[in-house]
């Protein structure tokens, strides 16, 4: 009977811990949804590879959130995207196209 109580206690503590962890992540980045952290690469693993460059060594592009172009649907890193009228675009050209079209639609509606 004592073991069952202990298991229940462990379960409750585990749930609480996960909740606290999620809350801490949300406070760190309120604009982005919580993402699973990449496992740290051990030094031994790098040595086993013989100094070869790992294929997944792109920390800058991996940590950066991707935004979808409202004009052509292409996904671009947020730092390279253009934001206009509350939408994200892959380039200035598409932002101009989109705003010009939406302005035309507004005029037609009136
Ligand atoms: Zn585009």
PDB file of N, CA and C and ligand atoms in Angstrom:
ATOM      1  N   UNK A   1       0.832  -1.211   0.000  1.00  0.00           N
ATOM      2  CA  UNK A   1       0.000   0.000   0.000  1.00  0.00           C
ATOM      3  C   UNK A   1       0.864   1.258   0.000  1.00  0.00           C
ATOM      4  N   UNK A   2       1.945   1.204   0.718  1.00  0.00           N
ATOM      5  CA  UNK A   2       2.826   2.370   0.784  1.00  0.00           C
ATOM      6  C   UNK A   2       3.468   2.654  -0.571  1.00  0.00           C
ATOM      7  N   UNK A   3       3.777   1.559  -1.295  1.00  0.00           N
ATOM      8  CA  UNK A   3       4.422   1.740  -2.605  1.00  0.00           C
ATOM      9  C   UNK A   3       3.484   2.447  -3.578  1.00  0.00           C
ATOM     10  N   UNK A   4       2.185   2.105  -3.507  1.00  0.00           N
ATOM     11  CA  UNK A   4       1.211   2.748  -4.405  1.00  0.00           C
ATOM     12  C   UNK A   4       1.145   4.243  -4.107  1.00  0.00           C
ATOM     13  N   UNK A   5       1.110   4.578  -2.825  1.00  0.00           N
ATOM     14  CA  UNK A   5       1.069   6.000  -2.442  1.00  0.00           C
ATOM     15  C   UNK A   5       2.308   6.725  -2.965  1.00  0.00           C
ATOM     16  N   UNK A   6       3.451   6.047  -2.862  1.00  0.00           N
ATOM     17  CA  UNK A   6       4.697   6.649  -3.328  1.00  0.00           C
ATOM     18  C   UNK A   6       4.631   6.891  -4.840  1.00  0.00           C
ATOM     19  N   UNK A   7       4.084   5.910  -5.584  1.00  0.00           N
ATOM     20  CA  UNK A   7       3.970   6.046  -7.040  1.00  0.00           C
ATOM     21  C   UNK A   7       3.071   7.237  -7.398  1.00  0.00           C
ATOM     22  N   UNK A   8       1.949   7.352  -6.684  1.00  0.00           N
ATOM     23  CA  UNK A   8       1.023   8.463  -6.945  1.00  0.00           C
ATOM     24  C   UNK A   8       1.713   9.792  -6.676  1.00  0.00           C
ATOM     25  N   UNK A   9       2.450   9.836  -5.586  1.00  0.00           N
ATOM     26  CA  UNK A   9       3.163  11.066  -5.224  1.00  0.00           C
ATOM     27  C   UNK A   9       4.179  11.426  -6.322  1.00  0.00           C
ATOM     28  N   UNK A  10       4.907  10.397  -6.809  1.00  0.00           N
ATOM     29  CA  UNK A  10       5.893  10.633  -7.860  1.00  0.00           C
ATOM     30  C   UNK A  10       5.206  11.178  -9.113  1.00  0.00           C
ATOM     31  N   UNK A  11       4.049  10.610  -9.447  1.00  0.00           N
ATOM     32  CA  UNK A  11       3.306  11.031 -10.630  1.00  0.00           C
ATOM     33  C   UNK A  11       2.894  12.497 -10.520  1.00  0.00           C
ATOM     34  N   UNK A  12       2.348  12.849  -9.358  1.00  0.00           N
ATOM     35  CA  UNK A  12       1.898  14.236  -9.146  1.00  0.00           C
ATOM     36  C   UNK A  12       3.081  15.196  -9.239  1.00  0.00           C
ATOM     37  N   UNK A  13       4.190  14.827  -8.603  1.00  0.00           N
ATOM     38  CA  UNK A  13       5.371  15.692  -8.637  1.00  0.00           C
ATOM     39  C   UNK A  13       5.874  15.831 -10.074  1.00  0.00           C
ATOM     40  N   UNK A  14       5.834  14.735 -10.824  1.00  0.00           N
ATOM     41  CA  UNK A  14       6.272  14.778 -12.225  1.00  0.00           C
ATOM     42  C   UNK A  14       5.411  15.720 -13.043  1.00  0.00           C
ATOM     43  N   UNK A  15       4.098  15.626 -12.869  1.00  0.00           N
ATOM     44  CA  UNK A  15       3.179  16.510 -13.593  1.00  0.00           C
ATOM     45  C   UNK A  15       3.455  17.972 -13.251  1.00  0.00           C
ATOM     46  N   UNK A  16       3.656  18.220 -11.965  1.00  0.00           N
ATOM     47  CA  UNK A  16       3.918  19.588 -11.527  1.00  0.00           C
ATOM     48  C   UNK A  16       5.211  20.109 -12.138  1.00  0.00           C
ATOM     49  N   UNK A  17       6.204  19.231 -12.213  1.00  0.00           N
ATOM     50  CA  UNK A  17       7.504  19.624 -12.752  1.00  0.00           C
ATOM     51  C   UNK A  17       7.383  19.984 -14.231  1.00  0.00           C
ATOM     52  N   UNK A  18       6.643  19.171 -14.982  1.00  0.00           N
ATOM     53  CA  UNK A  18       6.457  19.446 -16.411  1.00  0.00           C
ATOM     54  C   UNK A  18       5.737  20.777 -16.599  1.00  0.00           C
ATOM     55  N   UNK A  19       4.725  21.012 -15.777  1.00  0.00           N
ATOM     56  CA  UNK A  19       3.965  22.268 -15.876  1.00  0.00           C
ATOM     57  C   UNK A  19       4.871  23.466 -15.585  1.00  0.00           C
ATOM     58  N   UNK A  20       5.684  23.347 -14.550  1.00  0.00           N
ATOM     59  CA  UNK A  20       6.583  24.448 -14.183  1.00  0.00           C
ATOM     60  C   UNK A  20       7.573  24.710 -15.305  1.00  0.00           C
ATOM     61  N   UNK A  21       8.055  23.638 -15.934  1.00  0.00           N
ATOM     62  CA  UNK A  21       9.025  23.768 -17.026  1.00  0.00           C
ATOM     63  C   UNK A  21       8.380  24.492 -18.207  1.00  0.00           C
ATOM     64  N   UNK A  22       7.145  24.092 -18.548  1.00  0.00           N
ATOM     65  CA  UNK A  22       6.431  24.723 -19.666  1.00  0.00           C
ATOM     66  C   UNK A  22       6.225  26.207 -19.388  1.00  0.00           C
ATOM     67  N   UNK A  23       5.842  26.533 -18.140  1.00  0.00           N
ATOM     68  CA  UNK A  23       5.577  27.924 -17.794  1.00  0.00           C
ATOM     69  C   UNK A  23       6.860  28.753 -17.917  1.00  0.00           C
ATOM     70  N   UNK A  24       7.978  28.173 -17.487  1.00  0.00           N
ATOM     71  CA  UNK A  24       9.253  28.884 -17.565  1.00  0.00           C
ATOM     72  C   UNK A  24       9.612  29.149 -19.023  1.00  0.00           C
ATOM     73  N   UNK A  25       9.380  28.161 -19.908  1.00  0.00           N
ATOM     74  CA  UNK A  25       9.684  28.354 -21.323  1.00  0.00           C
ATOM     75  C   UNK A  25       8.786  29.422 -21.921  1.00  0.00           C
ATOM     76  N   UNK A  26       7.518  29.426 -21.555  1.00  0.00           N
ATOM     77  CA  UNK A  26       6.573  30.407 -22.105  1.00  0.00           C
ATOM     78  C   UNK A  26       6.949  31.817 -21.671  1.00  0.00           C
ATOM     79  N   UNK A  27       7.471  31.946 -20.447  1.00  0.00           N
ATOM     80  CA  UNK A  27       7.865  33.272 -19.968  1.00  0.00           C
ATOM     81  C   UNK A  27       9.115  33.762 -20.686  1.00  0.00           C
ATOM     82  N   UNK A  28       9.989  32.815 -21.061  1.00  0.00           N
ATOM     83  CA  UNK A  28      11.213  33.209 -21.749  1.00  0.00           C
ATOM     84  C   UNK A  28      10.896  33.790 -23.116  1.00  0.00           C
ATOM     85  N   UNK A  29      10.000  33.131 -23.871  1.00  0.00           N
ATOM     86  CA  UNK A  29       9.669  33.585 -25.211  1.00  0.00           C
ATOM     87  C   UNK A  29       8.156  33.596 -25.374  1.00  0.00           C
ATOM     88  N   UNK A  30       7.500  34.686 -24.988  1.00  0.00           N
ATOM     89  CA  UNK A  30       6.024  34.718 -25.024  1.00  0.00           C
ATOM     90  C   UNK A  30       5.474  34.730 -26.440  1.00  0.00           C
ATOM     91  N   UNK A  31       6.280  35.133 -27.439  1.00  0.00           N
ATOM     92  CA  UNK A  31       5.746  35.218 -28.803  1.00  0.00           C
ATOM     93  C   UNK A  31       5.852  33.902 -29.547  1.00  0.00           C
ATOM     94  N   UNK A  32       6.701  32.988 -29.050  1.00  0.00           N
ATOM     95  CA  UNK A  32       6.909  31.728 -29.762  1.00  0.00           C
ATOM     96  C   UNK A  32       6.379  30.555 -28.934  1.00  0.00           C
ATOM     97  N   UNK A  33       5.846  29.526 -29.602  1.00  0.00           N
ATOM     98  CA  UNK A  33       5.399  28.344 -28.854  1.00  0.00           C
ATOM     99  C   UNK A  33       6.591  27.575 -28.313  1.00  0.00           C
ATOM    100  N   UNK A  34       6.434  26.860 -27.199  1.00  0.00           N
ATOM    101  CA  UNK A  34       7.557  26.132 -26.616  1.00  0.00           C
ATOM    102  C   UNK A  34       8.071  25.061 -27.569  1.00  0.00           C
ATOM    103  N   UNK A  35       9.392  25.068 -27.781  1.00  0.00           N
ATOM    104  CA  UNK A  35       9.995  24.092 -28.683  1.00  0.00           C
ATOM    105  C   UNK A  35      10.885  23.150 -27.890  1.00  0.00           C
ATOM    106  N   UNK A  36      10.933  21.880 -28.284  1.00  0.00           N
ATOM    107  CA  UNK A  36      11.824  20.946 -27.573  1.00  0.00           C
ATOM    108  C   UNK A  36      13.275  21.303 -27.819  1.00  0.00           C
ATOM    109  N   UNK A  37      14.038  21.355 -26.744  1.00  0.00           N
ATOM    110  CA  UNK A  37      15.439  21.733 -26.865  1.00  0.00           C
ATOM    111  C   UNK A  37      16.229  20.600 -27.510  1.00  0.00           C
ATOM    112  N   UNK A  38      17.191  20.978 -28.354  1.00  0.00           N
ATOM    113  CA  UNK A  38      18.010  19.963 -29.007  1.00  0.00           C
ATOM    114  C   UNK A  38      18.950  19.343 -27.986  1.00  0.00           C
ATOM    115  N   UNK A  39      19.134  18.033 -28.063  1.00  0.00           N
ATOM    116  CA  UNK A  39      20.038  17.399 -27.100  1.00  0.00           C
ATOM    117  C   UNK A  39      21.465  17.870 -27.313  1.00  0.00           C
ATOM    118  N   UNK A  40      22.186  18.153 -26.242  1.00  0.00           N
ATOM    119  CA  UNK A  40      23.569  18.628 -26.386  1.00  0.00           C
ATOM    120  C   UNK A  40      24.478  17.546 -26.945  1.00  0.00           C
ATOM    121  N   UNK A  41      25.328  17.950 -27.866  1.00  0.00           N
ATOM    122  CA  UNK A  41      26.261  16.987 -28.469  1.00  0.00           C
ATOM    123  C   UNK A  41      27.427  16.790 -27.532  1.00  0.00           C
ATOM    124  N   UNK A  42      27.703  15.530 -27.245  1.00  0.00           N
ATOM    125  CA  UNK A  42      28.795  15.233 -26.330  1.00  0.00           C
ATOM    126  C   UNK A  42      30.135  15.331 -27.064  1.00  0.00           C
ATOM    127  N   UNK A  43      31.174  15.618 -26.298  1.00  0.00           N
ATOM    128  CA  UNK A  43      32.505  15.749 -26.895  1.00  0.00           C
ATOM    129  C   UNK A  43      32.966  14.411 -27.465  1.00  0.00           C
ATOM    130  N   UNK A  44      32.580  13.327 -26.804  1.00  0.00           N
ATOM    131  CA  UNK A  44      32.984  11.999 -27.276  1.00  0.00           C
ATOM    132  C   UNK A  44      32.390  11.696 -28.639  1.00  0.00           C
ATOM    133  N   UNK A  45      31.167  12.129 -28.868  1.00  0.00           N
ATOM    134  CA  UNK A  45      30.534  11.875 -30.153  1.00  0.00           C
ATOM    135  C   UNK A  45      31.286  12.594 -31.270  1.00  0.00           C
ATOM    136  N   UNK A  46      31.690  13.847 -31.013  1.00  0.00           N
ATOM    137  CA  UNK A  46      32.410  14.614 -32.018  1.00  0.00           C
ATOM    138  C   UNK A  46      33.742  13.942 -32.339  1.00  0.00           C
ATOM    139  N   UNK A  47      34.382  13.372 -31.298  1.00  0.00           N
ATOM    140  CA  UNK A  47      35.676  12.738 -31.517  1.00  0.00           C
ATOM    141  C   UNK A  47      35.502  11.474 -32.360  1.00  0.00           C
ATOM    142  N   UNK A  48      34.399  10.741 -32.120  1.00  0.00           N
ATOM    143  CA  UNK A  48      34.157   9.515 -32.876  1.00  0.00           C
ATOM    144  C   UNK A  48      33.952   9.820 -34.352  1.00  0.00           C
ATOM    145  N   UNK A  49      33.425  10.993 -34.677  1.00  0.00           N
ATOM    146  CA  UNK A  49      33.183  11.348 -36.073  1.00  0.00           C
ATOM    147  C   UNK A  49      34.486  11.655 -36.804  1.00  0.00           C
ATOM    148  N   UNK A  50      35.599  11.711 -36.084  1.00  0.00           N
ATOM    149  CA  UNK A  50      36.894  11.966 -36.710  1.00  0.00           C
ATOM    150  C   UNK A  50      37.026  13.397 -37.176  1.00  0.00           C
ATOM    151  N   UNK A  51      36.388  14.333 -36.499  1.00  0.00           N
ATOM    152  CA  UNK A  51      36.515  15.737 -36.860  1.00  0.00           C
ATOM    153  C   UNK A  51      35.672  16.124 -38.051  1.00  0.00           C
ATOM    154  N   UNK A  52      34.891  15.194 -38.583  1.00  0.00           N
ATOM    155  CA  UNK A  52      34.041  15.526 -39.731  1.00  0.00           C
ATOM    156  C   UNK A  52      32.923  16.476 -39.304  1.00  0.00           C
ATOM    157  N   UNK A  53      32.569  17.380 -40.182  1.00  0.00           N
ATOM    158  CA  UNK A  53      31.533  18.354 -39.852  1.00  0.00           C
ATOM    159  C   UNK A  53      30.157  17.673 -39.878  1.00  0.00           C
ATOM    160  N   UNK A  54      29.424  17.731 -38.772  1.00  0.00           N
ATOM    161  CA  UNK A  54      28.092  17.107 -38.764  1.00  0.00           C
ATOM    162  C   UNK A  54      27.126  17.856 -39.674  1.00  0.00           C
ATOM    163  N   UNK A  55      26.219  17.098 -40.309  1.00  0.00           N
ATOM    164  CA  UNK A  55      25.308  17.693 -41.276  1.00  0.00           C
ATOM    165  C   UNK A  55      24.339  18.671 -40.616  1.00  0.00           C
ATOM    166  N   UNK A  56      24.034  18.433 -39.336  1.00  0.00           N
ATOM    167  CA  UNK A  56      22.992  19.228 -38.681  1.00  0.00           C
ATOM    168  C   UNK A  56      23.566  20.429 -37.937  1.00  0.00           C
ATOM    169  N   UNK A  57      24.807  20.838 -38.252  1.00  0.00           N
ATOM    170  CA  UNK A  57      25.425  21.958 -37.529  1.00  0.00           C
ATOM    171  C   UNK A  57      24.976  23.279 -38.136  1.00  0.00           C
ATOM    172  N   UNK A  58      23.704  23.626 -37.937  1.00  0.00           N
ATOM    173  CA  UNK A  58      23.216  24.922 -38.414  1.00  0.00           C
ATOM    174  C   UNK A  58      22.394  25.550 -37.297  1.00  0.00           C
ATOM    175  N   UNK A  59      23.028  25.959 -36.204  1.00  0.00           N
ATOM    176  CA  UNK A  59      22.279  26.450 -35.042  1.00  0.00           C
ATOM    177  C   UNK A  59      21.497  27.718 -35.344  1.00  0.00           C
ATOM    178  N   UNK A  60      22.040  28.605 -36.191  1.00  0.00           N
ATOM    179  CA  UNK A  60      21.382  29.885 -36.445  1.00  0.00           C
ATOM    180  C   UNK A  60      20.043  29.675 -37.146  1.00  0.00           C
ATOM    181  N   UNK A  61      20.033  28.809 -38.180  1.00  0.00           N
ATOM    182  CA  UNK A  61      18.803  28.619 -38.937  1.00  0.00           C
ATOM    183  C   UNK A  61      17.831  27.723 -38.177  1.00  0.00           C
ATOM    184  N   UNK A  62      18.346  26.864 -37.288  1.00  0.00           N
ATOM    185  CA  UNK A  62      17.461  25.938 -36.572  1.00  0.00           C
ATOM    186  C   UNK A  62      16.694  26.669 -35.482  1.00  0.00           C
ATOM    187  N   UNK A  63      17.352  27.604 -34.801  1.00  0.00           N
ATOM    188  CA  UNK A  63      16.698  28.270 -33.685  1.00  0.00           C
ATOM    189  C   UNK A  63      15.787  29.391 -34.163  1.00  0.00           C
ATOM    190  N   UNK A  64      15.950  29.814 -35.413  1.00  0.00           N
ATOM    191  CA  UNK A  64      15.174  30.949 -35.902  1.00  0.00           C
ATOM    192  C   UNK A  64      13.792  30.491 -36.358  1.00  0.00           C
ATOM    193  N   UNK A  65      12.745  31.197 -35.959  1.00  0.00           N
ATOM    194  CA  UNK A  65      11.396  30.819 -36.397  1.00  0.00           C
ATOM    195  C   UNK A  65      11.186  31.143 -37.866  1.00  0.00           C
ATOM    196  N   UNK A  66      10.440  30.273 -38.563  1.00  0.00           N
ATOM    197  CA  UNK A  66      10.171  30.483 -39.980  1.00  0.00           C
ATOM    198  C   UNK A  66       8.804  31.138 -40.141  1.00  0.00           C
ATOM    199  N   UNK A  67       8.707  32.062 -41.091  1.00  0.00           N
ATOM    200  CA  UNK A  67       7.432  32.708 -41.376  1.00  0.00           C
ATOM    201  C   UNK A  67       7.063  32.416 -42.824  1.00  0.00           C
ATOM    202  N   UNK A  68       5.762  32.367 -43.086  1.00  0.00           N
ATOM    203  CA  UNK A  68       5.282  32.013 -44.414  1.00  0.00           C
ATOM    204  C   UNK A  68       4.932  33.277 -45.183  1.00  0.00           C
ATOM    205  N   UNK A  69       5.382  33.355 -46.415  1.00  0.00           N
ATOM    206  CA  UNK A  69       5.075  34.505 -47.264  1.00  0.00           C
ATOM    207  C   UNK A  69       3.595  34.457 -47.630  1.00  0.00           C
ATOM    208  N   UNK A  70       2.872  35.560 -47.375  1.00  0.00           N
ATOM    209  CA  UNK A  70       1.435  35.586 -47.651  1.00  0.00           C
ATOM    210  C   UNK A  70       1.162  35.662 -49.151  1.00  0.00           C
ATOM    211  N   UNK A  71       2.176  35.999 -49.940  1.00  0.00           N
ATOM    212  CA  UNK A  71       1.974  36.146 -51.388  1.00  0.00           C
ATOM    213  C   UNK A  71       2.240  34.839 -52.118  1.00  0.00           C
ATOM    214  N   UNK A  72       3.403  34.220 -51.880  1.00  0.00           N
ATOM    215  CA  UNK A  72       3.767  33.028 -52.653  1.00  0.00           C
ATOM    216  C   UNK A  72       3.827  31.773 -51.792  1.00  0.00           C
ATOM    217  N   UNK A  73       3.742  31.889 -50.455  1.00  0.00           N
ATOM    218  CA  UNK A  73       3.701  30.698 -49.597  1.00  0.00           C
ATOM    219  C   UNK A  73       5.059  30.138 -49.255  1.00  0.00           C
ATOM    220  N   UNK A  74       6.131  30.810 -49.675  1.00  0.00           N
ATOM    221  CA  UNK A  74       7.484  30.327 -49.377  1.00  0.00           C
ATOM    222  C   UNK A  74       7.805  30.602 -47.910  1.00  0.00           C
ATOM    223  N   UNK A  75       8.473  29.672 -47.247  1.00  0.00           N
ATOM    224  CA  UNK A  75       8.866  29.870 -45.850  1.00  0.00           C
ATOM    225  C   UNK A  75      10.258  30.491 -45.801  1.00  0.00           C
ATOM    226  N   UNK A  76      10.386  31.595 -45.053  1.00  0.00           N
ATOM    227  CA  UNK A  76      11.665  32.287 -44.938  1.00  0.00           C
ATOM    228  C   UNK A  76      11.960  32.555 -43.469  1.00  0.00           C
ATOM    229  N   UNK A  77      13.254  32.616 -43.094  1.00  0.00           N
ATOM    230  CA  UNK A  77      13.597  32.982 -41.709  1.00  0.00           C
ATOM    231  C   UNK A  77      13.047  34.352 -41.367  1.00  0.00           C
ATOM    232  N   UNK A  78      12.668  34.521 -40.095  1.00  0.00           N
ATOM    233  CA  UNK A  78      12.019  35.772 -39.696  1.00  0.00           C
ATOM    234  C   UNK A  78      12.924  36.981 -39.940  1.00  0.00           C
ATOM    235  N   UNK A  79      14.243  36.803 -39.749  1.00  0.00           N
ATOM    236  CA  UNK A  79      15.154  37.947 -39.912  1.00  0.00           C
ATOM    237  C   UNK A  79      15.234  38.390 -41.369  1.00  0.00           C
ATOM    238  N   UNK A  80      14.959  37.448 -42.317  1.00  0.00           N
ATOM    239  CA  UNK A  80      15.053  37.797 -43.738  1.00  0.00           C
ATOM    240  C   UNK A  80      13.704  38.163 -44.326  1.00  0.00           C
ATOM    241  N   UNK A  81      12.659  38.062 -43.515  1.00  0.00           N
ATOM    242  CA  UNK A  81      11.327  38.314 -44.060  1.00  0.00           C
ATOM    243  C   UNK A  81      10.963  39.784 -43.938  1.00  0.00           C
ATOM    244  N   UNK A  82       9.956  40.190 -44.712  1.00  0.00           N
ATOM    245  CA  UNK A  82       9.448  41.563 -44.684  1.00  0.00           C
ATOM    246  C   UNK A  82       8.042  41.527 -44.099  1.00  0.00           C
ATOM    247  N   UNK A  83       7.759  42.402 -43.123  1.00  0.00           N
ATOM    248  CA  UNK A  83       6.442  42.434 -42.500  1.00  0.00           C
ATOM    249  C   UNK A  83       5.704  43.694 -42.927  1.00  0.00           C
ATOM    250  N   UNK A  84       4.487  43.516 -43.425  1.00  0.00           N
ATOM    251  CA  UNK A  84       3.652  44.650 -43.820  1.00  0.00           C
ATOM    252  C   UNK A  84       2.196  44.280 -43.610  1.00  0.00           C
ATOM    253  N   UNK A  85       1.384  45.253 -43.209  1.00  0.00           N
ATOM    254  CA  UNK A  85      -0.059  45.099 -42.942  1.00  0.00           C
ATOM    255  C   UNK A  85      -0.355  43.817 -42.181  1.00  0.00           C
ATOM    256  N   UNK A  86       0.492  43.514 -41.178  1.00  0.00           N
ATOM    257  CA  UNK A  86       0.242  42.362 -40.325  1.00  0.00           C
ATOM    258  C   UNK A  86       0.540  41.022 -40.971  1.00  0.00           C
ATOM    259  N   UNK A  87       1.188  41.025 -42.146  1.00  0.00           N
ATOM    260  CA  UNK A  87       1.530  39.780 -42.829  1.00  0.00           C
ATOM    261  C   UNK A  87       3.040  39.732 -43.052  1.00  0.00           C
ATOM    262  N   UNK A  88       3.551  38.503 -43.238  1.00  0.00           N
ATOM    263  CA  UNK A  88       4.974  38.336 -43.489  1.00  0.00           C
ATOM    264  C   UNK A  88       5.194  37.939 -44.947  1.00  0.00           C
ATOM    265  N   UNK A  89       6.306  38.417 -45.501  1.00  0.00           N
ATOM    266  CA  UNK A  89       6.609  38.144 -46.904  1.00  0.00           C
ATOM    267  C   UNK A  89       8.070  37.774 -47.062  1.00  0.00           C
ATOM    268  N   UNK A  90       8.388  37.079 -48.175  1.00  0.00           N
ATOM    269  CA  UNK A  90       9.756  36.631 -48.402  1.00  0.00           C
ATOM    270  C   UNK A  90      10.614  37.763 -48.941  1.00  0.00           C
ATOM    271  N   UNK A  91      10.007  38.766 -49.576  1.00  0.00           N
ATOM    272  CA  UNK A  91      10.782  39.861 -50.150  1.00  0.00           C
ATOM    273  C   UNK A  91       9.916  41.116 -50.254  1.00  0.00           C
ATOM    274  N   UNK A  92      10.555  42.243 -50.508  1.00  0.00           N
ATOM    275  CA  UNK A  92       9.840  43.520 -50.612  1.00  0.00           C
ATOM    276  C   UNK A  92       8.842  43.502 -51.769  1.00  0.00           C
ATOM    277  N   UNK A  93       9.244  42.848 -52.859  1.00  0.00           N
ATOM    278  CA  UNK A  93       8.390  42.798 -54.053  1.00  0.00           C
ATOM    279  C   UNK A  93       7.030  42.187 -53.723  1.00  0.00           C
ATOM    280  N   UNK A  94       7.042  41.080 -52.986  1.00  0.00           N
ATOM    281  CA  UNK A  94       5.780  40.402 -52.656  1.00  0.00           C
ATOM    282  C   UNK A  94       4.970  41.219 -51.658  1.00  0.00           C
ATOM    283  N   UNK A  95       5.642  41.920 -50.737  1.00  0.00           N
ATOM    284  CA  UNK A  95       4.927  42.768 -49.777  1.00  0.00           C
ATOM    285  C   UNK A  95       4.186  43.875 -50.520  1.00  0.00           C
ATOM    286  N   UNK A  96       4.873  44.467 -51.524  1.00  0.00           N
ATOM    287  CA  UNK A  96       4.258  45.547 -52.294  1.00  0.00           C
ATOM    288  C   UNK A  96       3.065  45.005 -53.091  1.00  0.00           C
ATOM    289  N   UNK A  97       3.265  43.845 -53.725  1.00  0.00           N
ATOM    290  CA  UNK A  97       2.201  43.230 -54.520  1.00  0.00           C
ATOM    291  C   UNK A  97       0.967  42.987 -53.658  1.00  0.00           C
ATOM    292  N   UNK A  98       1.215  42.405 -52.468  1.00  0.00           N
ATOM    293  CA  UNK A  98       0.098  42.019 -51.582  1.00  0.00           C
ATOM    294  C   UNK A  98      -0.663  43.252 -51.111  1.00  0.00           C
ATOM    295  N   UNK A  99       0.070  44.285 -50.684  1.00  0.00           N
ATOM    296  CA  UNK A  99      -0.601  45.485 -50.168  1.00  0.00           C
ATOM    297  C   UNK A  99      -1.360  46.196 -51.294  1.00  0.00           C
ATOM    298  N   UNK A 100      -0.789  46.197 -52.506  1.00  0.00           N
ATOM    299  CA  UNK A 100      -1.458  46.842 -53.629  1.00  0.00           C
ATOM    300  C   UNK A 100      -2.759  46.108 -53.943  1.00  0.00           C
ATOM    301  N   UNK A 101      -2.716  44.776 -53.884  1.00  0.00           N
ATOM    302  CA  UNK A 101      -3.907  43.988 -54.211  1.00  0.00           C
ATOM    303  C   UNK A 101      -4.990  44.182 -53.144  1.00  0.00           C
ATOM    304  N   UNK A 102      -4.562  44.155 -51.856  1.00  0.00           N
ATOM    305  CA  UNK A 102      -5.560  44.298 -50.787  1.00  0.00           C
ATOM    306  C   UNK A 102      -6.175  45.696 -50.824  1.00  0.00           C
ATOM    307  N   UNK A 103      -5.388  46.713 -51.200  1.00  0.00           N
ATOM    308  CA  UNK A 103      -5.922  48.075 -51.323  1.00  0.00           C
ATOM    309  C   UNK A 103      -6.948  48.115 -52.444  1.00  0.00           C
ATOM    310  N   UNK A 104      -6.647  47.416 -53.553  1.00  0.00           N
ATOM    311  CA  UNK A 104      -7.594  47.368 -54.661  1.00  0.00           C
ATOM    312  C   UNK A 104      -8.891  46.688 -54.257  1.00  0.00           C
ATOM    313  N   UNK A 105      -8.766  45.621 -53.449  1.00  0.00           N
ATOM    314  CA  UNK A 105      -9.969  44.920 -52.994  1.00  0.00           C
ATOM    315  C   UNK A 105     -10.797  45.825 -52.095  1.00  0.00           C
ATOM    316  N   UNK A 106     -10.130  46.630 -51.248  1.00  0.00           N
ATOM    317  CA  UNK A 106     -10.848  47.548 -50.372  1.00  0.00           C
ATOM    318  C   UNK A 106     -11.646  48.562 -51.196  1.00  0.00           C
ATOM    319  N   UNK A 107     -11.021  49.050 -52.283  1.00  0.00           N
ATOM    320  CA  UNK A 107     -11.689  50.040 -53.116  1.00  0.00           C
ATOM    321  C   UNK A 107     -12.903  49.411 -53.821  1.00  0.00           C
ATOM    322  N   UNK A 108     -12.736  48.162 -54.253  1.00  0.00           N
ATOM    323  CA  UNK A 108     -13.827  47.483 -54.953  1.00  0.00           C
ATOM    324  C   UNK A 108     -14.993  47.223 -54.006  1.00  0.00           C
ATOM    325  N   UNK A 109     -14.677  46.978 -52.716  1.00  0.00           N
ATOM    326  CA  UNK A 109     -15.736  46.664 -51.762  1.00  0.00           C
ATOM    327  C   UNK A 109     -16.583  47.898 -51.467  1.00  0.00           C
ATOM    328  N   UNK A 110     -15.959  49.074 -51.596  1.00  0.00           N
ATOM    329  CA  UNK A 110     -16.682  50.289 -51.252  1.00  0.00           C
ATOM    330  C   UNK A 110     -17.581  50.809 -52.366  1.00  0.00           C
TER     331      UNK A 110
HETATM  332 ZN1  LIG B   1       6.943  35.519 -51.565  1.00  0.00          ZN
END
